[in-house]
PDB file of N, CA and C in Angstrom:
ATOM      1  N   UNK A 465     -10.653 -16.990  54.561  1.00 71.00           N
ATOM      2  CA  UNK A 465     -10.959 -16.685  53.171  1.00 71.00           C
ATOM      3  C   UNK A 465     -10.198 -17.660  52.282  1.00 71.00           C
ATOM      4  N   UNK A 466     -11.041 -18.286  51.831  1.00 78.00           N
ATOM      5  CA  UNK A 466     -10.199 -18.994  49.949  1.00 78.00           C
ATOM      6  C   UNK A 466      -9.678 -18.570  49.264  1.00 78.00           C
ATOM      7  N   UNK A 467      -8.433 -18.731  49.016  1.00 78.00           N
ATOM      8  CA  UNK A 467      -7.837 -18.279  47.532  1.00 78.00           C
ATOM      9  C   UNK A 467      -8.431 -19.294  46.804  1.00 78.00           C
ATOM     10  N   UNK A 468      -8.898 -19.090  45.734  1.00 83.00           N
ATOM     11  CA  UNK A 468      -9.385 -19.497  44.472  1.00 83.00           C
ATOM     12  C   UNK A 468      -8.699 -19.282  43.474  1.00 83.00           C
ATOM     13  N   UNK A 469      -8.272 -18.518  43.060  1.00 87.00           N
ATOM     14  CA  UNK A 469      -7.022 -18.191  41.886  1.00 87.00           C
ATOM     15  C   UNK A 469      -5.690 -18.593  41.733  1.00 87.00           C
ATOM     16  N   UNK A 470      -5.617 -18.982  40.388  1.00 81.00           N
ATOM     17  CA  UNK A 470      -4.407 -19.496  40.243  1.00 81.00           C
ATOM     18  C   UNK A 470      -3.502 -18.333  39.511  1.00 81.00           C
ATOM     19  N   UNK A 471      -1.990 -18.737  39.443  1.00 87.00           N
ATOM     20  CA  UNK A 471      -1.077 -17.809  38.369  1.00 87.00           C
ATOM     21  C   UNK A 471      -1.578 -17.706  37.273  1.00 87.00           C
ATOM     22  N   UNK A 472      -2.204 -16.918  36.507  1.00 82.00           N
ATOM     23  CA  UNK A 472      -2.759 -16.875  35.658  1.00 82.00           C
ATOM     24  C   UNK A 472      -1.959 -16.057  34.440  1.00 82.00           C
ATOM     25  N   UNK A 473      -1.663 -15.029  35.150  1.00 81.00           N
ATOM     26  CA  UNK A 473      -0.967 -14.249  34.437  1.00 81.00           C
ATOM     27  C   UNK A 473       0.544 -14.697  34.797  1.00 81.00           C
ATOM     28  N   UNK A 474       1.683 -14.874  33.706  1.00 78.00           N
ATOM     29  CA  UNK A 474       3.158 -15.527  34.359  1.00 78.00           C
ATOM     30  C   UNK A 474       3.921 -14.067  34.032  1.00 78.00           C
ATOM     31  N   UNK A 475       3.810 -13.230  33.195  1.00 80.00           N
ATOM     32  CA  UNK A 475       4.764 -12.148  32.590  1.00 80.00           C
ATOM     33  C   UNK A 475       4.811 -11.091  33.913  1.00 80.00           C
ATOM     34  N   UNK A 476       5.923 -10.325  34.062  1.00 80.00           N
ATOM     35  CA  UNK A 476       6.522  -9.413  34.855  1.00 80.00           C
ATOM     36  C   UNK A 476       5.358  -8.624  34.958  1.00 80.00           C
ATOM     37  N   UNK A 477       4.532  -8.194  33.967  1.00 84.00           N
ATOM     38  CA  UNK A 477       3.849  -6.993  33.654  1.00 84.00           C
ATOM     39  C   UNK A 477       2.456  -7.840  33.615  1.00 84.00           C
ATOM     40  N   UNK A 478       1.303  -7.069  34.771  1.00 87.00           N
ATOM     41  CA  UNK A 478       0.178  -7.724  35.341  1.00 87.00           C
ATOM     42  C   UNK A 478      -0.597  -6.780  35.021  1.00 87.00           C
ATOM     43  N   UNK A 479      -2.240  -7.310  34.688  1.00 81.00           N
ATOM     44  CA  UNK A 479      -3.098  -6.165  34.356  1.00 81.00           C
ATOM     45  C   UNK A 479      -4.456  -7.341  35.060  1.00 81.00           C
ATOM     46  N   UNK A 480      -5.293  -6.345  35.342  1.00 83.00           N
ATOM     47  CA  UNK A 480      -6.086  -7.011  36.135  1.00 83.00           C
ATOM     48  C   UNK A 480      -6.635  -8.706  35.306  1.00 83.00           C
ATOM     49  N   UNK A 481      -6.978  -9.591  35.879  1.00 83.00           N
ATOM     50  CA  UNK A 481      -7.370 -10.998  35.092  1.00 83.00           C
ATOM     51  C   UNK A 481      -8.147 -11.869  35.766  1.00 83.00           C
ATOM     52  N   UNK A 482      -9.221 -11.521  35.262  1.00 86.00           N
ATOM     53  CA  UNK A 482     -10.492 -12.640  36.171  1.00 86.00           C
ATOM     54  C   UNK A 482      -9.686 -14.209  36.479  1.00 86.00           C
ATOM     55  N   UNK A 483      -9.881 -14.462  37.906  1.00 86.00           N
ATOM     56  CA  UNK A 483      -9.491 -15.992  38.261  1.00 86.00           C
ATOM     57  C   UNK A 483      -7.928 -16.245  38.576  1.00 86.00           C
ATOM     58  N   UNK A 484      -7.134 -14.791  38.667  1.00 88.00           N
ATOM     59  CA  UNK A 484      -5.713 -14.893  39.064  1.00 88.00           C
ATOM     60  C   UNK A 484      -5.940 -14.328  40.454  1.00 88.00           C
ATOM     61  N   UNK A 485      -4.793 -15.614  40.676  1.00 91.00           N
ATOM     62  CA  UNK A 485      -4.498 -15.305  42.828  1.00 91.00           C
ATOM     63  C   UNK A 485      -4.633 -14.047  42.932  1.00 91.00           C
ATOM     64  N   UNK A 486      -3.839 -12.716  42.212  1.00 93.00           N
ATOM     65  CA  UNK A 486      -3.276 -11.512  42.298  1.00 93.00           C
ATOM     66  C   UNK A 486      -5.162 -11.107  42.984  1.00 93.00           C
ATOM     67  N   UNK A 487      -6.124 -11.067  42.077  1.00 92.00           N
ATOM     68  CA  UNK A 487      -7.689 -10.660  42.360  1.00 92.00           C
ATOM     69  C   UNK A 487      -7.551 -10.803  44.026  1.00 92.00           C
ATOM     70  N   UNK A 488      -7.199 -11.960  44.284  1.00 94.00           N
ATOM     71  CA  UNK A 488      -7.633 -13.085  45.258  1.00 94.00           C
ATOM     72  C   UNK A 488      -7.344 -12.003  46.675  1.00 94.00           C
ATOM     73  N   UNK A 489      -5.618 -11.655  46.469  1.00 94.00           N
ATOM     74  CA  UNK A 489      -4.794 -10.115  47.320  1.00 94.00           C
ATOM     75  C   UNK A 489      -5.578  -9.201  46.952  1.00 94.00           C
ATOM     76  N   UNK A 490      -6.017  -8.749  45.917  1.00 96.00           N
ATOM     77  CA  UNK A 490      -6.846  -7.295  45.430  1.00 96.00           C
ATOM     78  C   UNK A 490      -8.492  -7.568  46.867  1.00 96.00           C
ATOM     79  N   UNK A 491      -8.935  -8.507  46.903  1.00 95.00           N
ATOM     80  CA  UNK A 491     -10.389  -8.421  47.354  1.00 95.00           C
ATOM     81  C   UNK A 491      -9.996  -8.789  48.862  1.00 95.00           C
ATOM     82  N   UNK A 492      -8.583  -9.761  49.343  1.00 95.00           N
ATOM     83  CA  UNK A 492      -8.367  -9.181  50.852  1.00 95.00           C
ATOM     84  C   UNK A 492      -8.489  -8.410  50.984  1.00 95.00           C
ATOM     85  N   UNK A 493      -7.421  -7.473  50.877  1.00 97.00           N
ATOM     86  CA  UNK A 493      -6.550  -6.295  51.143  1.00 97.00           C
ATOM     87  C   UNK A 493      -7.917  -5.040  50.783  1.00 97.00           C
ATOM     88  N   UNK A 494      -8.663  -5.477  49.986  1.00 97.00           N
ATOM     89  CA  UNK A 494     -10.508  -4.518  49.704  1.00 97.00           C
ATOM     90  C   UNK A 494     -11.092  -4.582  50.723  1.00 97.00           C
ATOM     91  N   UNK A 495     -11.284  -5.691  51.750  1.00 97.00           N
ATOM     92  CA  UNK A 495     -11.677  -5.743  52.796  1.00 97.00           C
ATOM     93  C   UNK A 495     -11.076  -5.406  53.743  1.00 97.00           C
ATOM     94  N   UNK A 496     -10.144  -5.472  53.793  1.00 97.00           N
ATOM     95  CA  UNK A 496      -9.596  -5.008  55.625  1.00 97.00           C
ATOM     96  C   UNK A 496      -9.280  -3.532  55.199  1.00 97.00           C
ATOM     97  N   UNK A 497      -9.403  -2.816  54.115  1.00 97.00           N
ATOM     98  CA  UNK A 497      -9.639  -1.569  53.665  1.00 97.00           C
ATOM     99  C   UNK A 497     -10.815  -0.846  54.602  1.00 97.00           C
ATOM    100  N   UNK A 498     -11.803  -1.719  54.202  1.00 97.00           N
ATOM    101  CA  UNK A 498     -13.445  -1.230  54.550  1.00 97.00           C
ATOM    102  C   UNK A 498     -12.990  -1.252  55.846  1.00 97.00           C
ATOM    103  N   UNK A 499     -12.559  -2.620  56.255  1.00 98.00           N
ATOM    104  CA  UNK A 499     -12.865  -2.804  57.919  1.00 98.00           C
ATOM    105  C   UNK A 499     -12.180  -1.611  58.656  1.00 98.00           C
ATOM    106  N   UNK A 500     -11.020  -1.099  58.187  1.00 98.00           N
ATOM    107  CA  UNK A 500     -10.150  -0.719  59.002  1.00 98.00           C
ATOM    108  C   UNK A 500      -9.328   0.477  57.960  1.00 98.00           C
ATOM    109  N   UNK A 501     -10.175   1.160  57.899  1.00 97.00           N
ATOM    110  CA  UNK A 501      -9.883   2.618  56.797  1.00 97.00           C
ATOM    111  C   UNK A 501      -8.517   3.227  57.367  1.00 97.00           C
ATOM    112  N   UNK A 502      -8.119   2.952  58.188  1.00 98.00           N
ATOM    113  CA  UNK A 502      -7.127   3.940  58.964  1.00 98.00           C
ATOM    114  C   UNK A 502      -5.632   3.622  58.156  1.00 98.00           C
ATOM    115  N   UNK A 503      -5.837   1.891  57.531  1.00 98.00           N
ATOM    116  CA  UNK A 503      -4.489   1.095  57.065  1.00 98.00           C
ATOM    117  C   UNK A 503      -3.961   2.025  55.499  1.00 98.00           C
ATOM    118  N   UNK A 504      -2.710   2.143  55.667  1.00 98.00           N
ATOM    119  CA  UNK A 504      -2.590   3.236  54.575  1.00 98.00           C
ATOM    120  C   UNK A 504      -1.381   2.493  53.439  1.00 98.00           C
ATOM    121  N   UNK A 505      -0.673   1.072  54.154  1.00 98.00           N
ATOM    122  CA  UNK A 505       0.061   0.440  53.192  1.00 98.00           C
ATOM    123  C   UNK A 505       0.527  -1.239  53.487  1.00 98.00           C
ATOM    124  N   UNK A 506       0.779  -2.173  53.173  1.00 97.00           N
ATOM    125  CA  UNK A 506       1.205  -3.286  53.022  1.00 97.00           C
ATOM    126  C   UNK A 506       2.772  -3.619  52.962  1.00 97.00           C
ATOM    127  N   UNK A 507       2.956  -4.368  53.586  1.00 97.00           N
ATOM    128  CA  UNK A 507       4.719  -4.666  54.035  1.00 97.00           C
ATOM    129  C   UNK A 507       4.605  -6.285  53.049  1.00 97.00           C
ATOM    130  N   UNK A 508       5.333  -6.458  52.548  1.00 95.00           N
ATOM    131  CA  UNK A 508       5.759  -7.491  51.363  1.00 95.00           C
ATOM    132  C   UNK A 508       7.230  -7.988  52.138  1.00 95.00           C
ATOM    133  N   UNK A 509       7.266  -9.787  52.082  1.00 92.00           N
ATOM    134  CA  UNK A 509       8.846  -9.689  52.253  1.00 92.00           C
ATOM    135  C   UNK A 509       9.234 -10.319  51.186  1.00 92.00           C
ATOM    136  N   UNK A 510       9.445  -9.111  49.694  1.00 91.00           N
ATOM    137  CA  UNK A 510       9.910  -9.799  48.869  1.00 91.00           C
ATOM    138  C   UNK A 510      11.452  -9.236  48.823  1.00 91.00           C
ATOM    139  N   UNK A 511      12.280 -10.453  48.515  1.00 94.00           N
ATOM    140  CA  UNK A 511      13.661  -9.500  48.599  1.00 94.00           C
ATOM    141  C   UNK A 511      14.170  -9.875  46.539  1.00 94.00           C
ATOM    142  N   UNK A 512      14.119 -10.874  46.292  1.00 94.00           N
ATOM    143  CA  UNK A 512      14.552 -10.461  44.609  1.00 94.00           C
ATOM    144  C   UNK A 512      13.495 -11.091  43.896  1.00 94.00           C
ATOM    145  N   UNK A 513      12.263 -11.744  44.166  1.00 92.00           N
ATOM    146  CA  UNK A 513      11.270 -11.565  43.362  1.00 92.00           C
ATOM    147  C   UNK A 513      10.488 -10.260  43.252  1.00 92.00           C
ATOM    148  N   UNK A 514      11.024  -9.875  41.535  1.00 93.00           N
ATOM    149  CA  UNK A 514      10.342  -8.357  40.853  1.00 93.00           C
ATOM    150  C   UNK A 514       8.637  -9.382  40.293  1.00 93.00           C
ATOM    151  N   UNK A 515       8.464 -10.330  40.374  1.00 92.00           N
ATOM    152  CA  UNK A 515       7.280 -10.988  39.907  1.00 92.00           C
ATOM    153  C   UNK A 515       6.436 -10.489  41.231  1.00 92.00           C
ATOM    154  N   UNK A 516       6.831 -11.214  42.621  1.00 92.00           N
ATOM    155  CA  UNK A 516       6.119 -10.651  43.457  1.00 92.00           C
ATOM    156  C   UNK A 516       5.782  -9.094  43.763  1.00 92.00           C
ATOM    157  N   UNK A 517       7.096  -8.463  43.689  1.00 95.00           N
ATOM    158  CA  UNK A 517       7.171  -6.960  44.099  1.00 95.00           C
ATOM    159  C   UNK A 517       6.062  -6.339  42.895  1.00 95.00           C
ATOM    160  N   UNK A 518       6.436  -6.515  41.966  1.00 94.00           N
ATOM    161  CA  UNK A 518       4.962  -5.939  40.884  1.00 94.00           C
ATOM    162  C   UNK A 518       4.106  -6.540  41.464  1.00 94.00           C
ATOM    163  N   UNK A 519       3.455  -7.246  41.797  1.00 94.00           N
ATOM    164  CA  UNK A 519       1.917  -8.219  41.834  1.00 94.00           C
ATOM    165  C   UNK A 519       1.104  -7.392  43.073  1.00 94.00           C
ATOM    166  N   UNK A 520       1.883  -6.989  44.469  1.00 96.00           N
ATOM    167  CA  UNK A 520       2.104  -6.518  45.292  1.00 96.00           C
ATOM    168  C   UNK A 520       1.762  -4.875  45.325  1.00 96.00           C
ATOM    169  N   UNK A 521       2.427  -4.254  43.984  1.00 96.00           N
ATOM    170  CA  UNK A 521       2.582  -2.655  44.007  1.00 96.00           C
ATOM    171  C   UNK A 521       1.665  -2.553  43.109  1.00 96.00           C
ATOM    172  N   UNK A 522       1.176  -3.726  42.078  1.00 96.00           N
ATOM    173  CA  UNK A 522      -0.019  -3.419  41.523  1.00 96.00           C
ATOM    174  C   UNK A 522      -1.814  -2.788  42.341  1.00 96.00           C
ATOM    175  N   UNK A 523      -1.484  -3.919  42.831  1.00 97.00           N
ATOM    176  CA  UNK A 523      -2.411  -4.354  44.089  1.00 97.00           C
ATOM    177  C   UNK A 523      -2.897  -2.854  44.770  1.00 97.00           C
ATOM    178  N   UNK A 524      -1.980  -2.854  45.553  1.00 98.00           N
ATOM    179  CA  UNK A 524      -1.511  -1.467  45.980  1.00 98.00           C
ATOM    180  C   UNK A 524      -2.132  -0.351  45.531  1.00 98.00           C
ATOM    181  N   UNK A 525      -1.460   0.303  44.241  1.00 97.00           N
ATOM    182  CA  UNK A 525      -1.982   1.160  43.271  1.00 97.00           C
ATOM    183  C   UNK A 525      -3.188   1.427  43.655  1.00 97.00           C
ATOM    184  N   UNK A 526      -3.630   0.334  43.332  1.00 97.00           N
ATOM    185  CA  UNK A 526      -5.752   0.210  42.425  1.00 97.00           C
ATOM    186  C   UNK A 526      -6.023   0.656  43.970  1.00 97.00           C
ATOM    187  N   UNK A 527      -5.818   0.555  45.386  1.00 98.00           N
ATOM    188  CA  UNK A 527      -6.282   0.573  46.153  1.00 98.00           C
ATOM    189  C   UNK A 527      -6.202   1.653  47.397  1.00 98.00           C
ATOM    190  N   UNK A 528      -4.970   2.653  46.085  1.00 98.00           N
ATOM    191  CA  UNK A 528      -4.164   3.751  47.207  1.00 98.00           C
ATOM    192  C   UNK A 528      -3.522   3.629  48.538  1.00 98.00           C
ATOM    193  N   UNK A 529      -2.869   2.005  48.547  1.00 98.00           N
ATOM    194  CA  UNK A 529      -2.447   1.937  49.540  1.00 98.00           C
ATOM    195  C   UNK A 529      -1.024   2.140  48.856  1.00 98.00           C
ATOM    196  N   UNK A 530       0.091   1.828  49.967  1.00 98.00           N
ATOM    197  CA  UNK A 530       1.664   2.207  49.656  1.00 98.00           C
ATOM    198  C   UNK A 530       2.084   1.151  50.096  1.00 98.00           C
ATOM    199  N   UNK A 531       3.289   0.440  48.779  1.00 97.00           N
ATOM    200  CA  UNK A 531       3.586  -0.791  49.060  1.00 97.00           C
ATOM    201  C   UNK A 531       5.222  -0.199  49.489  1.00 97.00           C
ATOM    202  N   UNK A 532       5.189  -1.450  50.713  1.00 97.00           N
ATOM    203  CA  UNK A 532       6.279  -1.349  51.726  1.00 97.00           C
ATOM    204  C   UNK A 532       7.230  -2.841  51.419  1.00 97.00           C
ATOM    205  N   UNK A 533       8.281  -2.488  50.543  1.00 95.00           N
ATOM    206  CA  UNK A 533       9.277  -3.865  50.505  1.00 95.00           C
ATOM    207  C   UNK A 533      10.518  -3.332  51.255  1.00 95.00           C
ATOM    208  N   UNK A 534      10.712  -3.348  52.532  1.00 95.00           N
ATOM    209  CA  UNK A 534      11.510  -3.278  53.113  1.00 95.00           C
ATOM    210  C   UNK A 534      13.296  -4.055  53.006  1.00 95.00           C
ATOM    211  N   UNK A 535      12.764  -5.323  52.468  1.00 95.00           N
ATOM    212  CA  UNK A 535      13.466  -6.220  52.320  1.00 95.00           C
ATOM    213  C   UNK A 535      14.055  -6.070  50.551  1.00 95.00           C
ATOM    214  N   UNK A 536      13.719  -5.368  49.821  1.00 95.00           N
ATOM    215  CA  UNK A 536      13.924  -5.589  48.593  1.00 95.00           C
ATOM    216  C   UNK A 536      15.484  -5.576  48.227  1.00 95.00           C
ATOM    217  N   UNK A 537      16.109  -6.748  47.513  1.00 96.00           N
ATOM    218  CA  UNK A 537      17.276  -5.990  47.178  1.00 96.00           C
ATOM    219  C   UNK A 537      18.435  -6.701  48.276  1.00 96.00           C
ATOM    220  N   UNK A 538      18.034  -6.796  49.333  1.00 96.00           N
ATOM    221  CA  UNK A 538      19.574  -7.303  50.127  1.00 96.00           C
ATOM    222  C   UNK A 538      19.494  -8.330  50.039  1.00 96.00           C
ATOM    223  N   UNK A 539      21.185  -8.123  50.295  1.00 96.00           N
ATOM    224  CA  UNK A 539      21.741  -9.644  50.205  1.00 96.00           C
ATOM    225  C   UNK A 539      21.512 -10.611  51.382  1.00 96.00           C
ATOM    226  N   UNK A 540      20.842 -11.589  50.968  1.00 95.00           N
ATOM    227  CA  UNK A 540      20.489 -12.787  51.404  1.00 95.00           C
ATOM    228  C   UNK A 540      21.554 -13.234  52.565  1.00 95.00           C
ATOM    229  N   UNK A 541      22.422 -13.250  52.118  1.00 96.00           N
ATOM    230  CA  UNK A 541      23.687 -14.076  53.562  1.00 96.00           C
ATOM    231  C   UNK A 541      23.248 -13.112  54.640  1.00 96.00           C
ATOM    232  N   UNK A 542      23.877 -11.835  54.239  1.00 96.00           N
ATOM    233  CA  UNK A 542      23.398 -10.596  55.182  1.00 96.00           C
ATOM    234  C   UNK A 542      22.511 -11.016  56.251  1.00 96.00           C
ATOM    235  N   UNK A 543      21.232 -10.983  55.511  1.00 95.00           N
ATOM    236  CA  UNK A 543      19.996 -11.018  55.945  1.00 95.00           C
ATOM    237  C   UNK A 543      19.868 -12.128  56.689  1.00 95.00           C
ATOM    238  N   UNK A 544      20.310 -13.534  56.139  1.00 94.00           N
ATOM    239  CA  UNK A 544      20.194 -14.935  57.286  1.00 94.00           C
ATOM    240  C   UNK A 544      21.290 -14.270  58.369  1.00 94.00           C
ATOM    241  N   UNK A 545      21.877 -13.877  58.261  1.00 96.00           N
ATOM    242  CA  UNK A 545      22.812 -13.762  59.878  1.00 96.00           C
ATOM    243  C   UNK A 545      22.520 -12.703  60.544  1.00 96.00           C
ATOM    244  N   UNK A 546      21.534 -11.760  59.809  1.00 96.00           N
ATOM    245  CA  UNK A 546      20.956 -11.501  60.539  1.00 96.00           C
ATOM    246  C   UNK A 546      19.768 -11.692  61.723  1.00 96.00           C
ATOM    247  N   UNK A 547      18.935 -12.669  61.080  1.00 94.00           N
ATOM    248  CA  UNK A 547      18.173 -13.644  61.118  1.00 94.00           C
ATOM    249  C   UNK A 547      18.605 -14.509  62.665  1.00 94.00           C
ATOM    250  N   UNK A 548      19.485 -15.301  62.446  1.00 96.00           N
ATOM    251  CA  UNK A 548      20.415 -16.153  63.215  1.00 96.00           C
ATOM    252  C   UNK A 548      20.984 -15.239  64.062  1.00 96.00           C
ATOM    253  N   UNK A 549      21.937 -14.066  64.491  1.00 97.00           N
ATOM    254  CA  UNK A 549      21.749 -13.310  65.380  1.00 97.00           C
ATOM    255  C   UNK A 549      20.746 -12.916  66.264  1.00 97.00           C
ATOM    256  N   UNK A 550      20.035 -12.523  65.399  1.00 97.00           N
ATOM    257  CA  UNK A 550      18.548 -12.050  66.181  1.00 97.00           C
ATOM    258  C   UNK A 550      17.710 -13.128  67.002  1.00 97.00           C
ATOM    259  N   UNK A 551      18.279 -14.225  66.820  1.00 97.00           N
ATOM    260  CA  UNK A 551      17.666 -16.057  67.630  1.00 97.00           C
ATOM    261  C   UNK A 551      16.830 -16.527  66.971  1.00 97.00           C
ATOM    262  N   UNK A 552      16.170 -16.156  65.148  1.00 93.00           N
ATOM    263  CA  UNK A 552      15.403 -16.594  64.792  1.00 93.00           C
ATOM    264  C   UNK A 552      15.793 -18.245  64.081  1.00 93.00           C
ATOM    265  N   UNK A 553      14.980 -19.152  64.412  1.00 86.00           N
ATOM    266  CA  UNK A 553      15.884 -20.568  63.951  1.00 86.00           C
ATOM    267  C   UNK A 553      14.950 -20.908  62.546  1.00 86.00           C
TER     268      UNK A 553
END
């Protein structure tokens, strides 16, 4: 599938906007809906972009799925050594 959309919208606060990427996630995430009704939420690895984490939980919303940021919020060093422990290079 093509993304076609660009950032269209730049502000924290997103409302739907013909020709923004965000559509682009809205009409995946519409489809593997149909395909696969059983999927009930989306895992995001956003950890301090609130631009992404909204764009994401917007998305979400409109579609009754449940957005999953697991990662939100920790600290980064943390997280690389964790990373690097775990053997990821």
């Amino acid at each position: 599938r093509e993304i076609r959309g660009t950032a269209v919208r730049m502000g924290l606060e997103y409302e739907e906007t013909e020709a923004d990427e965000v559509e682009d996630l809205y009409e995946l995430l519409a489809e593997v809906k149909r395909r696969h009704p059983e999927v009930q939420g989306v895992s995001s690895g956003a950890i301090l972009s609130t631009y992404q984490r909204l764009r994401v939980e917007n998305v979400c919303l409109r579609l009754g799925l449940t957005s999953l940021a697991f990662l939100w919020q920790r600290d980064q060093g943390e997280l690389l050594q964790e990373m690097v422990d775990a053997g990821i290079e």
